[in-house]
């Protein structure tokens, strides 16, 4: 079995009208055994930039800690927060540096860029970027149930969703997606990022 | 104090890492001499924060300046003021920032203030003993907070020596500043009193006849809403304090 599927995870990000949302499941498992139901898989870099990491938990933590280092240095030198687009290139570079001994993670980035323009990004474990076309498919997915998540998003997403509608849509897509995957689930965490605030909610679905 | 350099010293002062017959390291002393011409920096520890106040030497209207050339943030809980060669300071500050992040990467908590200073001072000391390179021509005032010792103020110099202080000054006329601080400093000052004292001290030690907000930079390291913060006081705030202390320069007020 693949190392990327050993623990299980579901990460999803979507774009709305002047807002973005990022959501993940909360399961921390080891194959069939569930060890915790409150694991954090989405990390805040700053108020308008979040990154979700699927895959191996130890690499999720370590990669995030290395990102904190790089983003802190960036902020000290440039005296401003890093923009999501620049951050996504940083993530790609850092992953490719380990091309022949990679971090077993697949990141999903959601943020608000210049003029609070929604930004989405995902990549594979060695940094190959994917920036979706916001007009036709403003969503990115990662984890052990990407097929299910793609299916849910393809049918439920539409452009220009308001923050509350975006929350409903991303939540239903996440729940519907990870409910058909035994390795992910046990609740969800959703962050909706607007220009003036971030709304964080926890979802309770089928707790299995 | 003027150092009278004896002819014989010439042979010992071009080698950066050699002692003189009197047991002195001339290059280190010459570095300190460079610093004694730099704009003054004052640091004062108070019970709810630390204030760093500096004299800006370069105040040309043509200067397109957004960042400070004397005050730098090193980490969320640590900042420093510089006296000396700015280019040298930039190298050390970048090194300090990396050292702080490396510690956080390993221990997932902010670097204790003294540990960071020891790190930098060890680097400075290396330049007085190995490699044949000149020492860094910078002295720092470091202001920080950690959970072990709370608010701390340190001073470091080109020799790599450092000390912890309640209040101190470096740069031009620092002796005058230090003597005022010795008389006026009180142990349980709060931050706003410390800011006022810092400005009073700067006023007495600066060469310029009048004090305006453009010539000064004041920063504080303190807790705001239980979050540690390095904050630069705005020109308006500085003006207000100057006014309160009756030091403000009248700006063409209507008669």
XYZ file of C-alpha atoms in Angstrom:
463
model
C 0.000 0.000 0.000
C 1.176 3.521 -0.757
C 2.777 5.646 1.942
C 0.540 8.510 0.793
C -2.512 6.437 1.766
C -1.267 5.008 5.058
C -2.862 7.667 7.263
C -5.687 9.002 5.082
C -6.790 12.592 4.543
C -9.189 14.798 2.601
C -8.309 18.400 1.761
C -10.379 20.725 -0.379
C -10.209 24.417 -1.299
C -12.718 26.496 -3.240
C -13.019 30.024 -4.558
C -16.048 32.267 -4.154
C -16.815 35.914 -4.761
C -13.943 37.844 -3.160
C -13.400 34.968 -0.764
C -11.853 31.512 -0.588
C -12.489 28.515 1.634
C -10.291 25.602 2.642
C -11.500 22.473 4.409
C -10.091 19.199 5.687
C -11.123 16.090 7.549
C -10.030 15.534 11.151
C -9.027 11.880 11.192
C -5.594 10.754 12.323
C -5.409 7.096 11.452
C -2.880 4.357 10.862
C -4.383 2.071 8.223
C -7.584 0.697 9.779
C -7.022 2.127 13.259
C -8.252 5.622 14.114
C -5.949 7.252 16.646
C -7.382 10.759 16.950
C -10.334 12.749 15.638
C -9.026 16.287 16.084
C -5.960 16.399 13.895
C -5.161 19.759 12.295
C -4.229 19.460 8.606
C -4.706 23.099 7.576
C -2.167 25.666 8.726
C -2.303 29.442 8.740
C 0.678 31.294 7.282
C -0.980 34.693 7.774
C -4.480 36.188 7.827
C -4.949 35.801 4.060
C -3.001 32.625 3.400
C -3.709 29.048 4.454
C -2.093 25.793 3.400
C -3.593 22.324 3.735
C -1.278 19.332 3.740
C -2.401 15.779 3.023
C -0.232 12.691 3.352
C 2.188 11.570 6.043
C 1.613 13.376 9.389
C 5.261 13.684 10.341
C 5.982 15.346 6.993
C 2.888 17.585 7.395
C 4.315 18.928 10.685
C 7.930 19.182 9.538
C 7.108 20.824 6.215
C 4.858 23.334 7.931
C 7.600 24.181 10.464
C 10.071 24.746 7.607
C 7.511 26.942 5.864
C 7.088 28.983 9.062
C 10.867 29.565 9.031
C 10.916 30.738 5.424
C 7.811 32.928 5.747
C 9.132 34.555 8.953
C 12.434 35.408 7.202
C 10.506 36.741 4.198
C 8.421 38.996 6.425
C 11.470 40.333 8.296
C 13.334 41.140 5.063
C 10.475 42.435 2.917
C 8.510 44.011 5.809
C 5.238 42.655 4.395
C 3.282 39.398 4.270
C 4.100 36.995 1.434
C 1.539 36.908 -1.366
C -0.151 33.545 -2.082
C 1.308 33.323 -5.604
C 4.872 33.837 -4.367
C 4.250 31.419 -1.500
C 3.051 28.736 -3.923
C 6.329 29.039 -5.870
C 8.236 28.725 -2.593
C 6.325 25.531 -1.764
C 7.040 24.085 -5.228
C 10.754 24.891 -4.901
C 11.040 23.405 -1.443
C 9.316 20.209 -2.582
C 11.438 19.836 -5.717
C 14.629 20.279 -3.656
C 13.761 16.851 -2.256
C 13.029 15.399 -5.704
C 14.823 12.112 -5.008
C 13.714 11.696 -1.414
C 10.454 13.685 -1.217
C 8.217 14.861 1.578
C 5.155 12.603 1.458
C 2.672 15.435 1.356
C 0.470 17.029 -1.287
C -0.278 20.667 -0.522
C -3.365 22.763 -1.208
C -3.089 26.529 -0.869
C -5.959 29.009 -0.500
C -5.545 32.735 -0.072
C -6.366 36.271 -1.092
C -3.752 37.978 -3.252
C -3.342 41.476 -4.658
C -6.590 43.460 -4.197
C -7.991 40.460 -2.300
C -8.256 38.404 -5.484
C -8.990 34.731 -4.666
C -6.017 32.412 -5.164
C -5.983 28.606 -5.255
C -3.119 26.208 -5.810
C -2.291 22.556 -5.427
C 0.716 20.426 -6.254
C 1.984 16.888 -6.163
C 4.603 15.708 -3.687
C 7.489 16.940 -5.861
C 6.153 20.398 -6.558
C 4.344 20.187 -9.895
C 1.973 23.161 -9.733
C -1.709 23.347 -10.561
C -3.451 26.713 -10.614
C -7.085 26.139 -11.601
C -9.083 28.256 -14.019
C -11.315 30.198 -11.645
C -14.120 30.620 -14.208
C -14.725 26.942 -14.857
C -13.321 25.029 -11.898
C -12.492 27.134 -8.904
C -11.545 24.216 -6.649
C -8.504 22.093 -5.771
C -8.342 18.776 -3.892
C -5.828 16.505 -2.233
C -5.747 13.316 -0.159
C -6.992 9.739 -0.356
C -10.434 10.523 -1.795
C -9.625 12.975 -4.570
C -11.860 11.124 -7.054
C -14.859 11.521 -4.757
C -14.004 15.147 -3.975
C -13.606 16.017 -7.670
C -16.985 14.468 -8.386
C -18.712 16.432 -5.613
C -17.061 19.722 -6.612
C -17.735 19.282 -10.319
C -21.463 18.982 -9.684
C -21.896 21.435 -6.813
C -19.441 24.287 -7.451
C -20.384 27.373 -9.376
C -18.576 30.710 -9.691
C -19.178 33.772 -7.499
C -20.504 32.070 -4.390
C -20.924 34.410 -1.406
C -19.074 33.461 1.828
C -22.050 31.712 3.460
C -22.975 29.857 0.250
C -19.322 28.937 -0.220
C -19.263 27.516 3.299
C -22.317 25.349 2.591
C -20.942 24.161 -0.740
C -17.456 23.292 0.443
C -18.845 21.549 3.533
C -21.230 19.352 1.529
C -18.519 18.512 -1.004
C -16.102 17.574 1.761
C -18.586 15.471 3.720
C -19.935 13.723 0.616
C -16.400 13.046 -0.588
C -14.802 11.664 2.554
C -17.873 9.651 3.574
C -17.029 7.284 0.699
C -13.442 6.865 1.929
C -12.679 4.731 4.953
C -9.306 6.404 5.532
C -10.654 9.939 5.942
C -13.501 11.528 7.843
C -14.356 11.740 11.547
C -15.459 15.378 11.245
C -14.281 18.359 9.273
C -12.654 21.770 9.751
C -13.602 24.630 7.415
C -11.993 28.079 7.138
C -13.694 30.766 5.039
C -11.253 33.558 4.248
C -12.724 36.983 3.544
C -10.838 40.281 3.129
C -11.748 41.425 6.631
C -11.952 38.188 8.638
C -11.631 34.420 8.721
C -14.577 32.272 9.845
C -13.601 28.854 11.169
C -16.156 26.122 11.781
C -16.078 22.451 12.713
C -18.331 19.973 10.931
C -19.907 16.935 12.494
C -21.029 14.304 10.012
C -20.944 10.502 10.177
C -18.289 9.943 12.793
C -16.663 6.995 11.140
C 38.816 59.806 25.886
C 41.563 60.179 23.312
C 43.786 57.186 22.803
C 47.413 58.186 22.355
C 48.785 55.672 19.878
C 52.491 55.092 20.417
C 54.675 54.575 17.321
C 55.363 51.003 18.376
C 51.668 50.193 18.248
C 51.781 50.502 14.463
C 53.313 47.067 14.082
C 50.545 45.462 16.124
C 47.485 47.181 14.881
C 47.369 46.023 11.264
C 47.096 42.399 12.324
C 43.555 42.103 13.544
C 44.120 39.101 15.710
C 47.365 39.980 17.444
C 47.813 41.398 20.927
C 49.913 44.524 21.409
C 52.722 44.499 23.985
C 50.395 46.290 26.415
C 47.888 43.469 25.984
C 45.434 45.351 23.761
C 43.622 44.399 20.554
C 43.940 47.575 18.557
C 41.565 46.586 15.776
C 38.805 46.006 18.297
C 39.515 49.396 19.860
C 39.522 51.087 16.468
C 36.168 49.478 15.738
C 34.807 50.972 18.972
C 36.226 54.320 17.891
C 34.191 54.089 14.667
C 31.087 53.469 16.747
C 31.703 56.453 18.997
C 30.872 58.674 16.005
C 27.568 56.988 15.258
C 24.141 58.352 16.189
C 23.270 57.660 19.809
C 20.993 54.764 20.832
C 19.342 54.629 24.245
C 17.651 51.601 25.787
C 15.527 51.568 28.941
C 13.944 48.584 30.678
C 10.572 49.142 32.353
C 8.231 46.781 34.143
C 5.882 46.455 31.177
C 8.248 46.754 28.248
C 11.509 48.064 26.828
C 12.032 51.286 24.927
C 14.726 51.821 22.293
C 15.310 55.384 21.147
C 17.789 56.468 18.486
C 19.056 59.611 16.827
C 18.715 59.449 13.075
C 21.854 60.905 11.538
C 20.616 60.895 7.948
C 17.616 63.175 7.646
C 17.904 64.490 4.098
C 14.622 65.322 2.392
C 15.930 63.536 -0.706
C 16.160 60.253 1.092
C 13.581 57.777 -0.142
C 13.421 55.816 3.041
C 10.857 53.377 4.227
C 12.934 51.170 6.484
C 14.970 52.256 9.450
C 18.746 52.255 9.303
C 19.078 51.956 13.057
C 16.301 49.738 14.376
C 15.515 46.216 13.326
C 13.126 43.470 14.279
C 14.913 40.164 14.771
C 11.930 38.022 15.742
C 8.437 38.632 17.122
C 9.855 38.921 20.638
C 13.236 40.533 19.900
C 14.451 43.774 18.370
C 17.722 45.683 18.238
C 19.172 49.168 17.758
C 22.430 49.667 15.862
C 25.361 52.020 16.368
C 28.170 51.807 13.870
C 28.702 50.700 10.280
C 25.234 49.902 8.879
C 26.581 47.463 6.269
C 28.278 45.440 9.005
C 25.113 45.559 11.083
C 23.025 44.138 8.207
C 25.186 41.021 8.072
C 24.859 40.399 11.792
C 21.137 41.137 11.881
C 20.461 38.716 9.043
C 22.517 36.139 10.913
C 20.551 36.863 14.110
C 17.235 36.425 12.292
C 18.356 33.072 10.886
C 19.653 31.964 14.297
C 16.285 32.807 15.876
C 14.379 30.857 13.204
C 16.740 27.871 13.437
C 16.085 27.666 17.177
C 12.325 27.873 16.604
C 12.512 25.178 13.915
C 14.186 22.813 16.367
C 12.346 23.672 19.592
C 9.084 25.150 18.257
C 9.297 28.093 20.637
C 10.916 31.560 20.522
C 14.646 31.742 21.174
C 15.543 32.881 24.709
C 17.000 36.385 24.477
C 20.378 35.660 26.013
C 20.894 32.598 23.803
C 20.509 34.708 20.673
C 22.943 37.298 21.976
C 25.529 34.698 22.932
C 25.199 33.282 19.403
C 25.920 36.661 17.795
C 28.643 37.605 20.256
C 30.443 34.312 19.640
C 30.417 35.172 15.940
C 31.769 38.672 16.668
C 34.492 37.214 18.908
C 35.591 34.862 16.131
C 36.545 37.888 14.060
C 38.937 38.985 16.819
C 40.745 35.694 17.010
C 40.638 33.865 13.644
C 40.798 34.469 9.943
C 42.686 37.738 9.804
C 39.501 39.642 8.991
C 38.627 42.927 10.673
C 36.023 42.914 13.441
C 32.436 44.115 12.830
C 32.184 47.845 13.458
C 28.868 47.623 15.278
C 27.515 47.793 18.778
C 23.959 46.687 19.451
C 21.266 47.298 22.007
C 19.077 44.208 22.129
C 15.550 44.353 23.574
C 13.531 41.192 24.028
C 11.211 39.076 26.120
C 11.232 35.393 26.972
C 9.273 33.267 29.410
C 12.294 32.532 31.603
C 13.455 36.040 32.451
C 10.784 38.376 31.112
C 11.874 41.682 29.575
C 15.619 42.012 29.049
C 17.959 44.670 27.659
C 21.477 43.801 26.485
C 24.393 45.686 24.967
C 27.027 44.040 22.755
C 30.201 45.440 21.156
C 32.800 44.493 18.498
C 34.864 42.463 20.946
C 31.982 40.037 21.384
C 31.466 41.119 24.962
C 27.902 41.667 26.169
C 26.112 42.762 29.311
C 22.566 42.973 30.639
C 21.335 46.437 31.580
C 18.417 48.255 33.157
C 19.262 51.298 31.053
C 22.186 52.084 28.781
C 23.364 54.012 25.733
C 25.788 53.502 22.833
C 27.158 55.800 20.124
C 28.101 59.468 20.212
C 27.863 61.151 23.655
C 26.850 57.902 25.289
C 28.772 58.844 28.428
C 26.557 61.910 28.927
C 23.476 59.772 28.341
C 24.665 57.091 30.759
C 25.239 59.589 33.567
C 21.733 61.034 33.158
C 20.290 57.534 33.136
C 22.201 56.684 36.312
C 20.567 59.609 38.087
C 17.051 59.442 36.637
C 16.329 55.725 36.205
C 13.835 54.242 38.639
C 13.277 50.516 39.021
C 9.511 50.303 38.656
C 8.940 52.722 35.821
C 6.178 51.926 33.407
C 6.664 52.048 29.653
C 5.275 55.553 29.118
C 7.663 56.975 31.755
C 10.529 55.098 30.143
C 9.666 56.655 26.767
C 9.659 60.133 28.318
C 13.005 59.475 30.017
C 14.497 58.175 26.771
C 13.497 61.343 24.927
C 14.821 63.538 27.742
C 18.148 61.717 27.610
C 18.341 62.012 23.820
C 17.585 65.712 24.053
C 20.524 66.253 26.389
C 22.963 64.082 24.432
C 22.206 65.013 20.859
C 24.266 67.773 19.251
C 21.331 69.351 17.446
C 19.825 72.416 19.066
C 16.228 71.344 18.694
C 14.460 68.050 18.826
C 11.879 67.064 16.234
C 10.164 63.790 15.500
C 12.074 63.470 12.194
C 15.413 63.239 13.992
C 14.263 60.490 16.314
C 13.070 56.960 16.104
C 11.434 55.335 19.103
C 10.419 51.697 19.299
C 9.015 49.557 22.075
C 8.998 45.848 22.799
C 5.996 45.112 24.982
C 2.864 43.032 25.336
C -0.287 44.306 23.717
C -3.435 42.177 24.199
C -1.249 39.348 25.557
C 0.692 39.326 22.263
C 4.316 40.369 22.279
C 4.934 43.204 19.864
C 7.772 45.270 18.461
C 6.234 48.600 17.543
C 7.726 51.772 16.088
C 6.089 54.886 17.503
C 4.473 57.024 14.835
C 5.734 60.552 14.201
C 2.476 61.880 15.631
C 2.938 59.973 18.911
C 6.521 61.196 19.229
C 5.396 64.774 18.581
C 2.808 64.419 21.320
C 5.404 63.267 23.855
C 7.781 66.043 22.804
C 4.993 68.526 23.383
C 4.217 67.045 26.788
C 7.850 67.408 27.784
C 7.921 70.942 26.434
C 10.643 70.072 23.951
C 8.626 70.468 20.774
C 9.907 72.873 18.169
C 7.141 75.340 17.250
C 6.162 74.733 13.612
C 5.155 78.180 12.288
C 2.181 78.488 14.602
C -0.187 81.381 13.997
C 0.665 84.336 16.233
